[in-house]
Coordinates of C-alpha atoms in Angstrom, one line a residue:
Chain A
M14 CA -21.9 105.6 -40.2
H15 CA -25.6 104.9 -41.4
A16 CA -27.4 101.8 -42.3
S17 CA -28.2 101.6 -45.8
K18 CA -31.2 99.2 -45.8
D19 CA -30.5 97.7 -49.2
K20 CA -27.1 96.5 -48.4
D21 CA -27.0 93.0 -46.8
F22 CA -24.8 92.9 -43.8
A23 CA -23.8 89.7 -42.2
L24 CA -24.5 91.5 -38.9
A25 CA -26.3 94.8 -38.2
I26 CA -26.3 96.0 -34.8
E27 CA -28.6 99.2 -34.3
G28 CA -29.2 101.3 -31.1
L29 CA -28.0 98.5 -28.8
T30 CA -28.2 99.6 -25.1
V31 CA -27.9 97.7 -21.9
S32 CA -27.3 98.9 -18.4
F33 CA -26.0 97.1 -15.2
D34 CA -27.6 98.9 -12.1
G35 CA -27.9 102.1 -13.9
F36 CA -24.4 102.2 -15.5
K37 CA -24.7 102.1 -19.3
A38 CA -22.1 99.5 -20.2
V39 CA -23.3 99.8 -24.0
D40 CA -24.7 103.0 -25.1
D41 CA -26.9 103.2 -28.3
L42 CA -24.3 101.3 -30.2
S43 CA -24.5 100.6 -34.0
L44 CA -22.1 98.5 -35.8
Y45 CA -22.2 96.8 -39.1
V46 CA -20.2 93.9 -40.4
D47 CA -19.8 92.7 -43.9
D48 CA -19.5 88.9 -44.9
N49 CA -16.1 87.7 -44.8
E50 CA -15.0 90.7 -42.8
I51 CA -12.6 90.7 -40.0
R52 CA -13.4 93.4 -37.5
V53 CA -11.4 94.3 -34.5
I54 CA -12.8 95.9 -31.6
I55 CA -10.4 97.9 -29.2
G56 CA -10.7 100.2 -26.5
P57 CA -9.6 100.8 -22.9
N58 CA -10.9 98.6 -20.1
G59 CA -14.5 98.9 -19.4
A60 CA -15.3 100.3 -22.7
G61 CA -18.1 97.5 -23.2
K62 CA -16.1 95.4 -25.7
T63 CA -16.9 92.1 -24.1
T64 CA -20.4 93.1 -23.2
V65 CA -21.2 93.7 -26.7
L66 CA -19.9 90.0 -27.6
D67 CA -22.0 88.7 -24.6
L68 CA -25.1 90.5 -26.1
I69 CA -24.5 89.2 -29.6
C70 CA -24.2 85.6 -28.4
G71 CA -27.2 85.9 -26.0
R72 CA -25.3 85.8 -22.6
T73 CA -26.6 89.3 -21.6
K74 CA -30.1 90.6 -22.7
A75 CA -30.2 93.9 -24.3
D76 CA -32.4 96.7 -23.0
A77 CA -33.0 98.3 -26.2
G78 CA -31.9 97.8 -30.0
S79 CA -31.5 95.2 -32.5
I80 CA -28.9 92.5 -33.5
V81 CA -29.7 91.2 -37.0
F82 CA -27.9 88.3 -38.1
K83 CA -28.9 87.0 -41.4
G84 CA -32.2 88.4 -41.2
K85 CA -32.8 87.1 -37.6
D86 CA -33.0 89.3 -34.6
L87 CA -30.7 87.5 -32.2
T88 CA -32.1 89.7 -29.0
K89 CA -35.0 87.8 -29.3
M90 CA -33.2 84.3 -29.3
K91 CA -31.8 81.9 -26.6
E92 CA -28.1 81.1 -26.4
N93 CA -28.2 77.8 -28.2
Q94 CA -30.5 79.1 -30.9
I95 CA -28.1 81.8 -31.5
V96 CA -25.5 79.2 -31.9
Q97 CA -27.6 77.2 -34.3
A98 CA -28.2 80.1 -36.4
G99 CA -24.3 80.2 -36.8
V100 CA -22.8 82.4 -34.4
G101 CA -19.6 81.1 -32.4
R102 CA -17.9 82.4 -29.5
F103 CA -14.5 82.0 -28.2
F104 CA -14.0 82.8 -24.6
Q105 CA -11.5 84.6 -22.8
N106 CA -10.5 81.9 -20.6
P107 CA -10.3 78.6 -22.3
S108 CA -13.5 76.6 -21.5
V109 CA -13.2 73.1 -22.6
Y110 CA -15.0 70.2 -21.1
E111 CA -12.3 68.9 -18.8
D112 CA -13.6 65.4 -17.9
L113 CA -14.0 64.4 -21.8
T114 CA -11.4 63.5 -24.3
V115 CA -10.1 65.8 -26.9
Y116 CA -11.8 63.8 -29.3
E117 CA -15.3 64.2 -27.5
N118 CA -14.8 67.8 -26.9
L119 CA -14.4 68.2 -30.7
E120 CA -17.4 65.7 -31.3
L121 CA -19.6 67.5 -29.3
S122 CA -19.5 70.7 -31.1
Y123 CA -20.3 68.9 -34.5
P124 CA -23.4 71.0 -35.5
R125 CA -25.9 67.8 -35.7
G126 CA -28.0 65.9 -33.1
R127 CA -28.2 69.0 -30.9
S128 CA -31.9 68.1 -29.6
V129 CA -32.4 65.8 -26.8
F130 CA -33.7 62.9 -28.9
G131 CA -31.5 63.9 -31.9
S132 CA -28.3 63.3 -29.5
L133 CA -29.9 60.1 -27.9
F134 CA -29.8 58.6 -31.2
F135 CA -27.2 60.3 -32.8
R136 CA -24.3 57.9 -34.3
P137 CA -21.2 59.4 -35.6
D138 CA -20.8 59.1 -39.6
A139 CA -17.6 59.2 -41.4
A140 CA -18.1 62.7 -42.3
L141 CA -18.0 63.7 -38.3
V142 CA -14.6 61.5 -37.9
E143 CA -13.2 63.1 -40.9
R144 CA -14.0 66.4 -39.7
V145 CA -12.7 66.0 -36.1
T146 CA -9.5 64.4 -37.4
A147 CA -8.9 67.3 -39.9
V148 CA -9.5 69.7 -37.4
A149 CA -7.3 67.9 -34.7
E150 CA -4.4 68.1 -37.2
T151 CA -5.0 72.0 -37.8
I152 CA -4.9 72.5 -34.2
F153 CA -1.7 70.6 -33.5
L154 CA -3.6 67.9 -31.3
A155 CA -3.9 64.8 -33.7
D156 CA -1.6 62.9 -31.3
H157 CA -3.8 63.9 -28.2
L158 CA -7.4 62.9 -29.5
Q159 CA -7.6 60.3 -26.5
D160 CA -6.2 62.5 -24.0
I161 CA -8.6 63.7 -21.1
A162 CA -9.0 67.6 -22.0
G163 CA -8.2 68.6 -18.4
E164 CA -4.8 67.2 -18.6
L165 CA -3.6 69.7 -21.7
S166 CA -1.5 72.6 -21.1
H167 CA -3.1 76.2 -21.2
G168 CA -2.1 76.9 -24.8
Q169 CA -3.4 73.4 -26.0
K170 CA -6.7 74.0 -24.3
Q171 CA -6.9 77.3 -26.2
W172 CA -6.3 75.6 -29.5
L173 CA -8.7 72.8 -28.5
E174 CA -11.3 75.7 -27.8
I175 CA -10.2 77.1 -31.3
G176 CA -10.9 73.5 -32.8
M177 CA -14.4 73.3 -31.1
L178 CA -15.1 76.5 -33.0
L179 CA -13.9 75.0 -36.2
V180 CA -16.0 71.9 -36.0
Q181 CA -18.9 74.1 -35.2
D182 CA -18.1 76.2 -38.5
P183 CA -19.9 79.1 -37.5
A184 CA -20.6 81.9 -40.2
L185 CA -19.9 84.6 -37.6
M186 CA -17.0 83.8 -35.2
M187 CA -16.3 85.9 -31.9
L188 CA -12.9 86.0 -30.5
D189 CA -12.5 87.5 -27.2
E190 CA -8.7 88.1 -26.6
P191 CA -7.6 84.9 -28.3
V192 CA -3.9 85.6 -27.6
A193 CA -4.2 86.9 -24.1
G194 CA -2.0 84.8 -21.5
M195 CA 0.3 83.1 -24.0
S196 CA 3.9 82.9 -24.3
V197 CA 5.6 84.5 -27.2
S198 CA 6.0 81.0 -29.3
E199 CA 2.3 80.1 -28.4
R200 CA 1.2 83.2 -29.4
R201 CA 3.0 83.2 -32.9
Q202 CA 1.5 79.7 -33.4
T203 CA -1.8 80.7 -32.4
A204 CA -1.8 83.8 -34.6
E205 CA -1.0 81.5 -37.5
L206 CA -3.8 79.2 -36.7
L207 CA -6.2 82.2 -36.3
H208 CA -5.2 83.2 -39.7
Q209 CA -6.3 79.8 -41.1
I210 CA -9.7 79.8 -39.3
I211 CA -11.1 83.1 -39.9
Q212 CA -11.2 82.5 -43.6
D213 CA -14.4 82.3 -45.4
R214 CA -16.5 83.7 -42.5
S215 CA -17.5 87.1 -40.5
V216 CA -15.2 87.4 -37.7
I217 CA -15.3 90.0 -34.8
V218 CA -12.3 90.2 -32.5
V219 CA -11.6 91.7 -29.2
E220 CA -7.8 92.2 -28.7
H221 CA -5.4 94.7 -26.9
D222 CA -2.2 93.3 -28.7
M223 CA -1.8 96.1 -31.4
S224 CA 0.7 94.3 -33.5
F225 CA -1.9 91.4 -33.7
V226 CA -4.7 93.8 -34.6
A227 CA -2.8 95.4 -37.4
D228 CA -1.8 92.0 -38.7
I229 CA -5.4 90.7 -39.0
A230 CA -8.1 93.6 -39.1
H231 CA -9.9 94.7 -42.4
R232 CA -11.5 97.5 -40.1
V233 CA -11.2 98.5 -36.6
T234 CA -13.9 99.9 -34.3
V235 CA -12.8 101.9 -31.3
M236 CA -15.0 101.7 -28.3
H237 CA -15.2 104.1 -25.4
Q238 CA -17.8 104.3 -22.7
G239 CA -20.2 101.9 -24.3
S240 CA -20.2 103.7 -27.9
V241 CA -18.4 103.7 -30.9
L242 CA -15.4 106.5 -30.7
S243 CA -13.9 106.0 -34.1
E244 CA -14.3 103.3 -37.1
G245 CA -12.3 102.6 -40.1
S246 CA -9.0 101.2 -41.2
M247 CA -6.1 100.6 -38.8
Q248 CA -4.4 103.6 -40.2
H249 CA -7.4 105.9 -39.9
V250 CA -8.1 105.1 -36.1
Q251 CA -4.4 105.3 -35.3
S252 CA -4.4 108.9 -36.4
D253 CA -7.7 109.8 -35.0
A254 CA -6.9 112.4 -32.2
R255 CA -9.8 111.4 -30.0
V256 CA -8.5 107.8 -30.1
K257 CA -5.0 108.7 -29.0
E258 CA -6.4 110.6 -26.2
V259 CA -8.4 107.8 -24.6
Y260 CA -6.6 104.7 -25.6
L261 CA -3.6 104.4 -27.9
G262 CA -2.0 107.7 -26.4
H263 CA -0.6 105.9 -23.4
Chain B
M169 CA -15.1 56.0 -32.9
T170 CA -13.9 52.9 -31.2
T171 CA -10.9 53.6 -29.2
P172 CA -8.8 51.2 -26.8
Q173 CA -10.4 53.0 -23.7
T174 CA -13.9 52.8 -24.9
A175 CA -13.5 49.2 -25.9
T176 CA -12.0 48.5 -22.4
A177 CA -14.8 50.4 -20.9
E178 CA -17.3 48.6 -22.7
R179 CA -15.8 45.2 -21.8
S180 CA -15.6 45.9 -18.3
F181 CA -19.1 47.1 -17.8
W182 CA -20.6 44.0 -19.5
I183 CA -18.3 41.9 -17.2
G184 CA -19.4 43.8 -14.1
F185 CA -23.0 43.5 -15.6
T186 CA -22.8 39.8 -16.0
I187 CA -21.4 39.3 -12.5
L188 CA -24.3 41.4 -11.1
A189 CA -26.7 39.4 -13.1
A190 CA -25.5 36.1 -11.7
L191 CA -25.6 37.6 -8.4
I192 CA -29.2 38.6 -8.2
L193 CA -30.7 35.8 -10.6
L194 CA -28.4 33.0 -9.1
V195 CA -26.2 33.4 -6.1
L196 CA -29.0 35.1 -4.0
P197 CA -32.0 33.2 -4.9
L198 CA -30.0 29.8 -4.3
M199 CA -28.5 31.1 -0.8
L200 CA -31.4 32.8 0.6
D201 CA -35.0 31.7 1.9
V202 CA -38.2 33.1 0.7
F203 CA -38.2 35.7 3.4
R204 CA -34.8 36.8 3.2
L205 CA -34.9 36.9 -0.9
N206 CA -38.2 39.0 -0.5
L207 CA -36.1 41.4 1.6
V208 CA -33.3 41.7 -1.0
G209 CA -36.2 42.1 -3.7
R210 CA -37.0 45.3 -1.7
Y211 CA -33.5 46.4 -1.6
L212 CA -33.5 46.0 -5.5
T213 CA -36.6 48.1 -5.7
Y214 CA -34.6 51.1 -4.3
A215 CA -31.8 50.3 -6.6
F216 CA -34.0 51.6 -9.5
V217 CA -34.0 55.0 -7.8
A218 CA -30.4 54.5 -7.2
V219 CA -29.6 54.0 -10.8
G220 CA -31.8 57.0 -11.8
L221 CA -29.9 59.1 -9.6
V222 CA -26.6 58.2 -11.2
L223 CA -28.0 59.5 -14.5
C224 CA -29.5 62.8 -13.1
W225 CA -27.2 63.6 -10.1
G226 CA -23.7 61.8 -11.0
Y227 CA -23.9 62.5 -14.6
G228 CA -26.4 65.5 -14.8
G229 CA -25.3 67.2 -11.7
I230 CA -28.8 67.5 -10.8
L231 CA -29.1 66.6 -7.0
S232 CA -32.9 65.7 -6.3
L233 CA -33.8 65.1 -2.7
G234 CA -37.1 64.0 -3.5
Q235 CA -36.9 60.9 -5.6
G236 CA -39.1 59.2 -2.9
V237 CA -42.0 61.3 -4.6
F238 CA -41.7 59.5 -8.0
F239 CA -41.0 56.1 -6.3
G240 CA -44.2 56.7 -4.3
L241 CA -46.2 57.8 -7.5
G242 CA -45.3 54.9 -9.2
G243 CA -46.1 52.7 -6.3
Y244 CA -49.5 54.2 -5.7
C245 CA -50.3 53.9 -9.4
L246 CA -50.2 50.1 -9.2
A247 CA -51.5 50.1 -5.4
M248 CA -54.6 51.7 -6.8
F249 CA -55.3 49.3 -9.3
L250 CA -54.7 46.3 -6.9
K251 CA -56.8 48.0 -4.3
L252 CA -59.8 48.4 -6.8
E253 CA -59.4 44.7 -7.9
S254 CA -59.8 43.4 -4.2
S255 CA -62.7 45.9 -3.5
T256 CA -65.2 44.2 -5.5
P257 CA -68.8 44.7 -4.2
E258 CA -69.1 41.2 -3.0
A259 CA -65.8 41.5 -1.0
T260 CA -66.8 44.9 0.4
A261 CA -70.6 44.0 1.0
I262 CA -70.4 44.9 4.7
Q263 CA -69.4 48.6 3.8
S264 CA -72.1 51.3 3.5
T265 CA -71.0 51.9 -0.1
P266 CA -69.8 48.5 -1.4
G267 CA -67.4 48.5 -4.3
I268 CA -65.1 51.2 -3.3
P269 CA -61.9 50.8 -1.3
D270 CA -62.5 50.3 2.5
F271 CA -60.5 53.4 3.4
M272 CA -62.8 55.6 1.4
D273 CA -65.9 54.1 3.4
W274 CA -64.3 54.8 6.6
N275 CA -64.0 58.3 5.4
Q276 CA -67.7 58.7 4.5
I277 CA -67.0 58.8 0.9
T278 CA -69.7 57.4 -1.2
A279 CA -68.5 57.1 -4.8
L280 CA -65.2 56.4 -6.5
P281 CA -63.2 59.7 -7.1
W282 CA -62.9 60.6 -10.7
F283 CA -59.1 60.1 -10.6
W284 CA -59.4 56.6 -9.2
E285 CA -61.6 55.6 -12.2
P286 CA -58.7 54.9 -14.7
F287 CA -57.0 52.8 -12.4
K288 CA -59.7 50.0 -13.0
S289 CA -57.8 49.1 -16.2
L290 CA -54.4 47.1 -15.6
P291 CA -52.9 48.6 -19.1
V292 CA -53.8 52.1 -17.9
A293 CA -52.3 51.4 -14.5
L294 CA -48.9 50.1 -16.1
I295 CA -48.6 52.9 -18.3
A296 CA -49.1 55.3 -15.6
I297 CA -46.5 53.8 -13.4
V298 CA -43.9 55.1 -15.9
V299 CA -45.8 58.3 -17.1
V300 CA -47.3 59.8 -13.9
P301 CA -43.6 60.2 -12.3
A302 CA -42.2 61.5 -15.5
V303 CA -44.9 64.0 -16.3
F304 CA -44.6 65.3 -12.8
A305 CA -40.9 65.4 -13.1
Y306 CA -41.4 67.2 -16.5
V307 CA -43.6 69.9 -15.0
I308 CA -41.1 70.4 -12.0
G309 CA -38.1 70.4 -14.6
V310 CA -39.8 73.1 -16.9
A311 CA -40.7 75.3 -13.8
M312 CA -37.1 75.0 -12.5
F313 CA -34.5 74.3 -15.4
K314 CA -36.0 76.8 -17.9
R315 CA -35.7 79.5 -15.2
R316 CA -32.1 78.0 -14.4
V317 CA -32.6 77.0 -11.0
G318 CA -30.2 74.4 -10.2
G319 CA -27.7 73.2 -7.5
V320 CA -28.7 73.6 -3.8
Y321 CA -31.7 75.7 -4.8
F322 CA -33.1 72.5 -6.7
A323 CA -32.2 70.2 -4.1
I324 CA -34.2 72.3 -1.4
I325 CA -37.2 72.5 -3.7
T326 CA -37.2 68.9 -4.4
Q327 CA -36.9 68.3 -0.7
A328 CA -39.9 70.6 -0.1
I329 CA -41.9 68.6 -2.6
A330 CA -41.3 65.6 -1.0
A331 CA -42.6 67.0 2.3
I332 CA -45.6 68.6 0.5
M333 CA -46.5 65.5 -1.1
T334 CA -46.5 63.6 2.4
I335 CA -48.6 66.2 3.9
L336 CA -51.0 66.0 1.1
I337 CA -51.2 62.0 1.0
I338 CA -51.6 62.0 4.8
G339 CA -54.2 64.9 4.6
Q340 CA -56.2 63.8 2.1
Q341 CA -57.0 60.3 3.9
G342 CA -60.3 59.4 2.1
Y343 CA -58.6 59.6 -1.4
T344 CA -55.2 58.3 -0.8
G345 CA -55.5 56.0 2.5
G346 CA -53.8 58.4 4.7
I347 CA -50.7 57.7 6.6
N348 CA -51.2 53.8 6.5
G349 CA -51.3 54.1 2.6
I350 CA -53.1 51.7 0.5
T351 CA -52.8 48.4 2.2
D352 CA -54.2 44.9 2.1
L353 CA -53.5 44.2 -1.7
R354 CA -53.9 40.7 -2.4
T355 CA -54.2 39.8 -6.2
L356 CA -53.2 40.7 -9.4
L357 CA -55.8 39.7 -12.0
G358 CA -56.8 37.0 -9.9
W359 CA -53.1 35.8 -8.9
D360 CA -52.4 35.7 -5.2
I361 CA -49.3 37.7 -4.9
R362 CA -49.0 37.0 -1.2
T363 CA -47.8 33.3 -1.5
D364 CA -44.1 32.2 -1.4
S365 CA -44.1 31.1 -5.1
A366 CA -45.6 34.6 -6.0
K367 CA -42.9 36.4 -4.0
T368 CA -40.3 34.3 -5.8
I369 CA -41.5 34.9 -9.1
L370 CA -41.9 38.7 -8.5
Y371 CA -38.4 38.8 -7.2
F372 CA -37.3 37.6 -10.6
V373 CA -39.5 40.1 -12.4
N374 CA -38.1 42.8 -10.3
A375 CA -34.5 41.6 -11.0
L376 CA -35.0 41.3 -14.7
L377 CA -36.7 44.8 -14.9
L378 CA -33.5 46.2 -13.0
L379 CA -31.1 44.6 -15.3
A380 CA -33.4 46.1 -18.3
T381 CA -33.1 49.5 -16.5
L382 CA -29.4 49.1 -16.5
V383 CA -29.2 48.3 -19.9
L384 CA -31.2 51.4 -20.8
A385 CA -29.3 53.6 -18.4
R386 CA -26.1 52.4 -20.2
W387 CA -27.2 52.9 -23.8
I388 CA -28.2 56.6 -22.4
L389 CA -24.9 57.0 -20.9
T390 CA -22.9 55.9 -24.0
S391 CA -25.0 57.9 -26.5
R392 CA -24.0 61.4 -27.4
L393 CA -26.7 62.6 -24.8
G394 CA -24.3 60.9 -22.0
R395 CA -21.3 62.9 -23.0
I396 CA -23.3 66.1 -23.0
L397 CA -24.6 65.5 -19.5
V398 CA -20.9 65.1 -18.6
A399 CA -20.0 68.2 -20.4
M400 CA -22.9 70.2 -18.6
R401 CA -21.7 69.0 -15.4
G402 CA -18.7 70.9 -15.6
K403 CA -19.2 73.6 -17.9
E404 CA -22.9 74.2 -18.4
D405 CA -22.5 77.6 -19.9
R406 CA -20.3 76.2 -22.6
V407 CA -22.6 73.6 -23.5
R408 CA -25.2 76.4 -24.1
F409 CA -22.6 78.1 -26.6
S410 CA -22.0 74.7 -28.4
G411 CA -25.8 75.1 -29.3
Y412 CA -27.6 72.7 -27.0
S413 CA -30.4 73.7 -24.7
V414 CA -29.2 72.8 -21.3
A415 CA -32.6 73.0 -19.8
N416 CA -34.0 70.4 -22.2
F417 CA -31.2 67.9 -21.4
K418 CA -31.8 68.3 -17.6
I419 CA -35.4 67.9 -18.0
F420 CA -34.9 64.9 -20.0
V421 CA -32.7 63.1 -17.5
F422 CA -34.8 64.3 -14.4
C423 CA -37.7 62.6 -16.2
V424 CA -35.8 59.4 -17.1
A425 CA -34.7 59.1 -13.2
A426 CA -38.5 59.6 -12.2
A427 CA -39.8 57.1 -14.4
M428 CA -37.1 54.5 -13.3
S429 CA -38.0 55.4 -9.6
G430 CA -41.8 55.0 -10.6
I431 CA -40.9 51.4 -11.8
G432 CA -39.3 50.7 -8.5
G433 CA -42.1 51.8 -6.5
A434 CA -44.6 49.7 -8.3
M435 CA -42.4 46.6 -7.9
F436 CA -42.3 47.4 -4.3
T437 CA -46.2 47.4 -4.0
L438 CA -46.3 44.0 -5.9
Q439 CA -43.8 42.3 -3.6
F440 CA -44.9 43.9 -0.4
G441 CA -48.6 44.4 -1.1
F442 CA -49.0 47.9 0.2
M443 CA -47.6 51.3 -0.5
S444 CA -47.7 54.2 2.0
P445 CA -46.5 57.7 2.3
S446 CA -43.4 56.6 4.5
F447 CA -41.6 56.0 1.2
V448 CA -42.4 59.7 -0.1
G449 CA -41.0 61.8 2.4
I450 CA -37.8 63.6 3.1
V451 CA -35.7 60.7 5.1
P452 CA -36.6 58.1 2.4
S453 CA -35.6 60.4 -0.4
I454 CA -32.2 61.2 1.2
E455 CA -31.5 57.6 1.9
M456 CA -32.0 56.8 -1.7
V457 CA -29.2 59.6 -2.5
I458 CA -27.0 57.7 -0.1
F459 CA -27.6 54.4 -1.7
A460 CA -26.4 56.1 -4.9
A461 CA -23.5 58.0 -3.1
V462 CA -22.2 54.9 -1.4
G463 CA -22.5 52.8 -4.7
G464 CA -20.7 55.4 -6.7
R465 CA -22.7 58.4 -8.2
L466 CA -20.9 57.6 -11.4
S467 CA -21.4 54.0 -11.9
I468 CA -24.8 52.6 -12.5
L469 CA -23.7 49.2 -11.3
G470 CA -22.2 50.7 -8.1
A471 CA -25.7 52.1 -7.4
V472 CA -27.2 48.5 -7.2
Y473 CA -24.3 47.4 -4.8
G474 CA -24.9 50.6 -3.0
A475 CA -28.7 50.0 -2.4
L476 CA -27.7 46.4 -1.6
I477 CA -25.3 47.0 0.9
V478 CA -26.6 50.0 2.8
N479 CA -29.9 48.4 3.1
W480 CA -28.4 45.0 4.3
A481 CA -26.2 47.1 6.8
K482 CA -29.3 48.8 7.8
S483 CA -31.3 45.6 8.7
I484 CA -28.5 44.3 10.6
F485 CA -27.6 47.5 12.2
S486 CA -31.2 48.5 13.1
E487 CA -31.8 45.2 14.6
A488 CA -29.1 45.6 17.2
F489 CA -29.3 49.6 17.8
P490 CA -32.8 50.9 16.4
E491 CA -32.0 54.4 17.5
L492 CA -28.5 54.8 16.3
W493 CA -29.3 53.8 12.7
L494 CA -30.2 57.4 11.5
L495 CA -27.0 58.6 13.0
A496 CA -25.0 56.1 11.5
M497 CA -26.6 56.8 8.0
G498 CA -25.8 60.4 8.2
G499 CA -22.1 59.6 9.2
L500 CA -22.0 57.3 6.4
F501 CA -23.1 59.9 4.0
I502 CA -20.5 62.5 5.3
A503 CA -17.9 59.8 5.3
V504 CA -18.5 58.8 1.7
V505 CA -18.6 62.7 0.3
M506 CA -15.5 63.6 2.6
A507 CA -13.3 60.3 1.8
F508 CA -14.5 58.6 -1.3
P509 CA -16.7 60.9 -3.4
N510 CA -17.0 58.3 -6.2
G511 CA -18.1 55.5 -3.7
L512 CA -17.4 52.0 -4.0
A513 CA -17.2 52.1 -7.8
G514 CA -14.6 54.8 -7.2
L515 CA -12.7 52.8 -4.7
Y516 CA -12.8 50.0 -7.2
S517 CA -11.5 51.7 -10.2
V518 CA -8.7 53.5 -8.1
Y519 CA -7.5 50.3 -6.0
V520 CA -8.8 47.0 -7.6
A521 CA -9.1 47.6 -11.3
P522 CA -5.3 48.6 -11.9
M523 CA -4.3 45.1 -10.1
L524 CA -6.5 43.2 -12.4
P525 CA -4.0 43.2 -15.4
R526 CA -1.1 42.3 -12.8
I527 CA -3.2 39.4 -11.5
R528 CA -3.9 38.2 -14.7
A529 CA -0.3 38.2 -15.7
W530 CA 0.6 36.5 -12.5
A531 CA -2.2 33.8 -13.2
M532 CA -0.8 33.0 -16.6
S533 CA 2.7 32.9 -15.3
T534 CA 1.8 30.4 -12.4
R535 CA 0.0 28.3 -14.9
G536 CA 3.1 28.2 -16.9
L537 CA 2.0 30.4 -19.7
P538 CA 3.8 33.2 -20.8
A539 CA 2.7 36.4 -19.3
R540 CA 1.4 38.6 -22.4
D541 CA 0.7 42.3 -22.2
T542 CA -2.6 43.2 -21.6
D543 CA -4.4 44.8 -24.6
G544 CA -6.3 47.7 -22.7
Q545 CA -4.9 50.7 -21.2
I546 CA -5.7 51.2 -17.4
S547 CA -8.4 53.7 -17.2
K548 CA -7.4 56.9 -15.2
P549 CA -8.9 56.8 -11.6
G550 CA -11.8 59.0 -11.0
V551 CA -12.6 59.9 -14.5
T552 CA -15.9 59.8 -16.5
H553 CA -15.5 56.3 -17.4
A554 CA -15.8 54.7 -14.2
R555 CA -19.2 53.2 -14.8

């Protein structure tokens, strides 16, 4: 794995390191994601998968290394600037705005009027209404637009969160265990939904469900103790002896 | 998008607004003598602060225990102008330095301090009423919110600022008038503000400014910014990952609340002819939070009623049991927070509002008209649209 500087990656992570109280959660990690690539990160608990996502979206600050997305170093930017640069994040626990309606949740994710005065004078236009309506259709919530989000079921909240990401339309989407905690039927419906929304963008998924991983991944990165243990196609990593030992073996 | 709920919320706000306007512009002036009306005018100056607190505390989730600072700043800005106007060299000829405010002369100050100079001009003073509190709030906001200081820590810091401000004003007697404040204000551009007719006119100016403030607050809350505030209150982190700078929104709403408080303070100065540190400190600042809490921290109209009712109760109660008032106030605050966290407006939307369609239907049927379905849905109790 080496960076060829002439190739344009959608996302290039190099030498990324962060430690919490002396414990290196991510240790000199390098990772390259192409345009329109779907990359799945797997690994045992505590391998640093979620921390990598936190580092990319600015929730955690790196001690060393760079995260270059479309020519911009994300390690020097604030969370909201990173979002504005085109990075979207789906959280492990559905986090929607419980006091607002489904419509308002989606509307707030629309990537315009994000400054203080921009939002003060923002008036929804036809394009926004169209986009929100279309997304609500996709996430099976077209009949719930005026419902308060806090009253939705767990699965519906998860869909709403996906919908908020869709309205945001990020060039790089990060999904943290998108099918965790779902019933079998919800899981199937969500998997279908994810298939639709991961088109035309780069996606990084952290997931434990191996059938789901095999289903969507273009390439798989296996993390262990904060660094990359193995990388390649699903078949490749599955046949890697070290991967079997630390993760897939049991 | 106009939906049944937003249309109903919109309509019920304007009905409530009209009722309030009728109350403070017609009913109270017709019922009360000038002295009592002047007292109501005083309560209404606190309502400016309470409306600001609905924005920044109720919606923005920022509890400030130092709003008295901004009330005082606005009040002092106007008081400085009025004091200079009444301190002409002729009027102050007996002083060792004529032409400066009397309290400066008593404190052996021989020239007008530089920061008093701009307040010789009324336009500057009027702009300062809004700008000085807003800029001060901006400085606090940048220092706190950019570092992600919030919640209880922010409340404690604002309380400390209120205490520091009081000490500063009292300590710098020669520049501020000390514990007495700036007193003996008589005229505004030659117009005597102490007469009954002036007091009546100022009451109406105050009431109209308050109504304008309510319209502004309503406009902010119904904009996208208002929804961002609601979103932020619950899930601050998520708002960041929707691409918004949480700190900037907090700073903005804190500045707006400060500017509103400043206007209230200035109107107080005009109606009562003085401004003193007793409106700046911790106790008055907390009282202002109580007005908003009792009225309903999610309702800008409720905040006005909160300011009116609590102050009215205070004037009655403290005439009878002066020592007990502070305890009663504390008890009231605890009761509100424990029993009805959305205040009077919350009680209204839970118990009264759902009955309105039924009452309307009943009224229709007694008049022999067919009871028709009401068009709007009943808004769910306790949710964001209780304004």
